[in-house]
Amino acid sequence: MRVVAVSVALPRSVAHGRSTVSTGIFKHPVNGPVRVRAEQLEGDGQADRVHHGGPDKAVYAYGHEHYAWWEQTLGCAPLPPGQFGENLTVAGLDESVLCVGDQLAIGSARFVITQPRVPCFKLGLRFGDPSMPRRFSRSLRSGVYLRVLEQGELSAGDTVDVVAPAERRITIRALFAAYLTPNERDSQDVLAAALTVPGLSAAWHAQISERLARRGHPSAD
């Protein structure tokens, strides 16, 4: 895998119906090395710290190859890196291969994959299409959130190496598909297995536990 672009943005106010909201989703590529902090890249920011950012979602990576699929699906002109609000646009990122708990080395920094991305309405604002969050989820092209294990620097052109694969192999795509269909027994088993992965984000651990408990899955006992 390889970093195609590094994108950041500070929150800004945009129109949303009759009001305005603050969002950091309008990322733009930057040149040169970028410092990796404990909870975000230098120069980046999140407006809603309850649902975005924090240690378990410090950096968001999205597959470069997904862009061609979206451009064809949406019938639009080529989209610029950062269009999906990602910090890292990564060639070769495949949710059907990468697993929650995989550790990645990028530049001089090190990360662990914590969860897929569940989009909110702000992705619709970015595209000017309120249906985009739903379409994004259904595509299963979720990208991955990363927790910072070792701070450092990274830049476009850096390789992305899996340096410590998770022992329990639950792919991001399988986990996201199960999360979207929690009433299915097979999905519940995937979700229950994810609870045993140390790298899983605290928020997803709590949400999955609650979903399984409501459905009486044995793992909730």
CSV table of C-alpha atoms in Angstrom, one decimal:
chain,number,residue,atom,x,y,z
A,1,MET,CA,0.0,0.0,0.0
A,2,ARG,CA,1.1,3.6,-0.6
A,3,VAL,CA,-0.1,7.0,0.5
A,4,VAL,CA,-1.3,8.9,-2.5
A,5,ALA,CA,-2.2,12.1,-0.6
A,6,VAL,CA,-2.3,13.5,2.9
A,7,SER,CA,-5.2,15.9,3.6
A,8,VAL,CA,-6.2,18.0,6.5
A,9,ALA,CA,-8.7,20.8,7.4
A,10,LEU,CA,-9.8,22.9,10.4
A,11,PRO,CA,-13.5,23.1,11.1
A,12,ARG,CA,-15.5,25.7,9.2
A,13,SER,CA,-19.2,26.7,9.1
A,14,VAL,CA,-21.3,25.6,6.2
A,15,ALA,CA,-25.0,25.9,5.4
A,16,HIS,CA,-27.3,23.1,6.4
A,17,GLY,CA,-30.9,23.8,5.7
A,18,ARG,CA,-31.9,27.0,7.4
A,19,SER,CA,-29.0,26.9,9.8
A,20,THR,CA,-25.2,26.3,9.7
A,21,VAL,CA,-23.1,23.6,11.1
A,22,SER,CA,-19.4,23.4,11.8
A,23,THR,CA,-17.4,20.6,10.1
A,24,GLY,CA,-13.9,19.5,9.3
A,25,ILE,CA,-14.9,17.2,6.4
A,26,PHE,CA,-13.6,19.6,3.7
A,27,LYS,CA,-10.1,18.2,3.7
A,28,HIS,CA,-7.5,19.4,1.2
A,29,PRO,CA,-4.2,17.8,0.2
A,30,VAL,CA,-1.0,19.3,1.7
A,31,ASN,CA,2.6,19.0,0.5
A,32,GLY,CA,5.6,17.7,2.5
A,33,PRO,CA,5.8,15.8,5.7
A,34,VAL,CA,2.9,16.1,8.3
A,35,ARG,CA,3.4,15.6,12.0
A,36,VAL,CA,1.3,12.8,13.5
A,37,ARG,CA,0.0,13.8,16.9
A,38,ALA,CA,-1.7,11.5,19.5
A,39,GLU,CA,-5.3,12.4,18.3
A,40,GLN,CA,-4.9,13.9,14.9
A,41,LEU,CA,-2.6,15.1,12.2
A,42,GLU,CA,-1.0,18.5,12.6
A,43,GLY,CA,-3.3,21.1,10.9
A,44,ASP,CA,-6.3,18.9,11.1
A,45,GLY,CA,-9.4,19.3,13.4
A,46,GLN,CA,-12.9,18.0,14.1
A,47,ALA,CA,-15.9,20.2,15.0
A,48,ASP,CA,-17.9,17.5,16.8
A,49,ARG,CA,-15.5,15.8,19.2
A,50,VAL,CA,-18.2,13.6,20.6
A,51,HIS,CA,-18.7,11.7,17.4
A,52,HIS,CA,-15.4,12.5,15.5
A,53,GLY,CA,-11.8,12.4,16.3
A,54,GLY,CA,-10.3,11.2,19.6
A,55,PRO,CA,-7.7,8.5,20.2
A,56,ASP,CA,-9.6,5.7,18.5
A,57,LYS,CA,-10.4,7.9,15.4
A,58,ALA,CA,-7.2,10.0,15.2
A,59,VAL,CA,-6.6,9.4,11.5
A,60,TYR,CA,-9.0,8.3,8.7
A,61,ALA,CA,-7.7,6.4,5.7
A,62,TYR,CA,-9.6,5.7,2.5
A,63,GLY,CA,-8.8,3.6,-0.6
A,64,HIS,CA,-7.6,5.4,-3.7
A,65,GLU,CA,-9.1,2.8,-5.9
A,66,HIS,CA,-12.6,3.6,-4.5
A,67,TYR,CA,-12.5,6.9,-6.3
A,68,ALA,CA,-12.8,5.4,-9.8
A,69,TRP,CA,-15.8,3.3,-8.6
A,70,TRP,CA,-17.5,6.3,-7.1
A,71,GLU,CA,-16.8,8.5,-10.1
A,72,GLN,CA,-18.4,5.9,-12.3
A,73,THR,CA,-21.3,5.3,-9.9
A,74,LEU,CA,-22.1,8.9,-9.5
A,75,GLY,CA,-21.3,9.9,-13.1
A,76,CYS,CA,-19.1,12.7,-12.0
A,77,ALA,CA,-15.8,14.3,-12.9
A,78,PRO,CA,-12.6,13.1,-11.2
A,79,LEU,CA,-12.8,13.7,-7.5
A,80,PRO,CA,-9.9,15.3,-5.6
A,81,PRO,CA,-8.1,13.5,-2.8
A,82,GLY,CA,-9.8,14.1,0.6
A,83,GLN,CA,-13.3,14.2,-0.9
A,84,PHE,CA,-14.5,11.6,1.5
A,85,GLY,CA,-13.1,13.5,4.5
A,86,GLU,CA,-10.1,11.2,4.7
A,87,ASN,CA,-6.7,12.2,6.0
A,88,LEU,CA,-4.8,9.5,4.0
A,89,THR,CA,-5.8,8.5,0.5
A,90,VAL,CA,-4.1,5.1,0.2
A,91,ALA,CA,-3.5,3.0,-2.9
A,92,GLY,CA,-4.1,-0.6,-2.3
A,93,LEU,CA,-6.3,-0.2,0.8
A,94,ASP,CA,-8.7,-3.1,0.7
A,95,GLU,CA,-11.3,-3.5,3.4
A,96,SER,CA,-11.8,-7.2,2.5
A,97,VAL,CA,-8.1,-7.8,3.4
A,98,LEU,CA,-7.3,-5.4,6.3
A,99,CYS,CA,-8.5,-6.5,9.7
A,100,VAL,CA,-9.5,-4.7,12.9
A,101,GLY,CA,-6.4,-4.8,15.1
A,102,ASP,CA,-3.9,-4.8,12.3
A,103,GLN,CA,-0.9,-2.5,13.0
A,104,LEU,CA,0.4,-0.3,10.3
A,105,ALA,CA,3.7,1.5,9.8
A,106,ILE,CA,3.5,4.8,7.8
A,107,GLY,CA,6.5,7.0,7.6
A,108,SER,CA,7.9,7.1,11.1
A,109,ALA,CA,4.5,6.7,12.8
A,110,ARG,CA,2.7,3.5,13.8
A,111,PHE,CA,-1.0,2.9,14.0
A,112,VAL,CA,-3.6,0.2,14.7
A,113,ILE,CA,-6.9,-0.2,12.8
A,114,THR,CA,-9.8,0.4,15.2
A,115,GLN,CA,-13.1,0.3,13.2
A,116,PRO,CA,-14.8,1.1,9.9
A,117,ARG,CA,-16.2,4.5,9.2
A,118,VAL,CA,-19.9,5.1,9.7
A,119,PRO,CA,-20.7,8.3,7.8
A,120,CYS,CA,-22.9,11.0,9.2
A,121,PHE,CA,-25.0,13.7,7.4
A,122,LYS,CA,-21.9,15.8,6.8
A,123,LEU,CA,-20.8,13.5,4.0
A,124,GLY,CA,-24.0,14.5,2.3
A,125,LEU,CA,-23.0,18.1,2.8
A,126,ARG,CA,-19.6,17.4,1.2
A,127,PHE,CA,-21.2,16.0,-1.9
A,128,GLY,CA,-24.3,18.2,-1.9
A,129,ASP,CA,-26.4,15.0,-1.8
A,130,PRO,CA,-28.2,13.9,1.4
A,131,SER,CA,-28.4,10.3,0.2
A,132,MET,CA,-24.6,9.9,0.3
A,133,PRO,CA,-24.3,8.6,3.8
A,134,ARG,CA,-26.7,5.7,3.0
A,135,ARG,CA,-25.0,5.0,-0.4
A,136,PHE,CA,-21.6,5.1,1.3
A,137,SER,CA,-22.6,2.5,3.9
A,138,ARG,CA,-24.3,0.2,1.4
A,139,SER,CA,-21.1,0.2,-0.8
A,140,LEU,CA,-19.1,-1.3,2.1
A,141,ARG,CA,-16.2,1.0,1.0
A,142,SER,CA,-15.9,2.3,4.5
A,143,GLY,CA,-12.2,3.1,4.8
A,144,VAL,CA,-10.5,2.6,8.2
A,145,TYR,CA,-10.0,4.6,11.4
A,146,LEU,CA,-6.6,4.5,13.0
A,147,ARG,CA,-5.3,4.9,16.6
A,148,VAL,CA,-1.8,6.3,16.9
A,149,LEU,CA,0.6,3.9,18.6
A,150,GLU,CA,3.7,5.9,17.9
A,151,GLN,CA,3.8,9.5,16.9
A,152,GLY,CA,6.0,10.6,14.0
A,153,GLU,CA,5.8,12.1,10.5
A,154,LEU,CA,4.3,10.9,7.2
A,155,SER,CA,3.9,12.2,3.7
A,156,ALA,CA,2.5,11.4,0.3
A,157,GLY,CA,4.5,8.6,-1.3
A,158,ASP,CA,5.1,6.8,2.0
A,159,THR,CA,4.5,3.0,2.0
A,160,VAL,CA,1.9,1.6,4.3
A,161,ASP,CA,3.0,-1.7,5.8
A,162,VAL,CA,1.1,-4.2,8.0
A,163,VAL,CA,3.8,-4.8,10.6
A,164,ALA,CA,1.8,-6.7,13.1
A,165,PRO,CA,-1.4,-8.5,11.8
A,166,ALA,CA,-4.2,-9.0,14.3
A,167,GLU,CA,-4.3,-12.5,15.6
A,168,ARG,CA,-8.1,-12.7,15.2
A,169,ARG,CA,-8.7,-12.1,11.5
A,170,ILE,CA,-11.9,-10.2,11.1
A,171,THR,CA,-11.8,-8.0,8.0
A,172,ILE,CA,-13.1,-4.5,8.1
A,173,ARG,CA,-15.6,-5.3,5.4
A,174,ALA,CA,-17.0,-8.3,7.2
A,175,LEU,CA,-17.2,-6.3,10.4
A,176,PHE,CA,-19.0,-3.4,8.7
A,177,ALA,CA,-21.4,-5.7,6.9
A,178,ALA,CA,-22.3,-7.5,10.2
A,179,TYR,CA,-22.7,-4.1,11.9
A,180,LEU,CA,-25.3,-3.1,9.3
A,181,THR,CA,-27.2,-6.4,9.6
A,182,PRO,CA,-27.2,-7.1,13.4
A,183,ASN,CA,-30.4,-9.2,13.3
A,184,GLU,CA,-28.7,-12.0,11.3
A,185,ARG,CA,-27.2,-14.8,13.3
A,186,ASP,CA,-24.0,-15.0,11.3
A,187,SER,CA,-23.6,-11.2,11.7
A,188,GLN,CA,-24.0,-11.6,15.5
A,189,ASP,CA,-21.3,-14.2,15.6
A,190,VAL,CA,-18.9,-11.8,13.6
A,191,LEU,CA,-19.8,-9.0,16.0
A,192,ALA,CA,-19.2,-11.2,19.0
A,193,ALA,CA,-15.8,-12.3,17.7
A,194,ALA,CA,-14.9,-8.6,17.1
A,195,LEU,CA,-15.3,-8.0,20.9
A,196,THR,CA,-12.3,-10.2,21.5
A,197,VAL,CA,-10.0,-8.1,19.3
A,198,PRO,CA,-7.9,-5.7,21.5
A,199,GLY,CA,-7.6,-3.1,18.8
A,200,LEU,CA,-11.4,-2.5,18.5
A,201,SER,CA,-12.4,1.0,19.4
A,202,ALA,CA,-14.0,1.6,22.7
A,203,ALA,CA,-17.1,3.1,21.1
A,204,TRP,CA,-17.7,0.1,18.8
A,205,HIS,CA,-17.0,-2.3,21.7
A,206,ALA,CA,-19.8,-0.6,23.7
A,207,GLN,CA,-22.2,-0.4,20.7
A,208,ILE,CA,-21.7,-4.0,19.7
A,209,SER,CA,-22.1,-5.3,23.2
A,210,GLU,CA,-25.4,-3.4,23.5
A,211,ARG,CA,-26.6,-4.7,20.2
A,212,LEU,CA,-25.8,-8.3,21.1
A,213,ALA,CA,-27.4,-7.9,24.5
A,214,ARG,CA,-30.7,-6.7,23.0
A,215,ARG,CA,-30.8,-9.7,20.8
A,216,GLY,CA,-29.9,-12.2,23.5
A,217,HIS,CA,-26.6,-13.4,22.0
A,218,PRO,CA,-24.6,-15.7,24.3
A,219,SER,CA,-21.6,-13.4,24.2
A,220,ALA,CA,-23.7,-10.8,26.1
A,221,ASP,CA,-24.1,-13.2,29.1
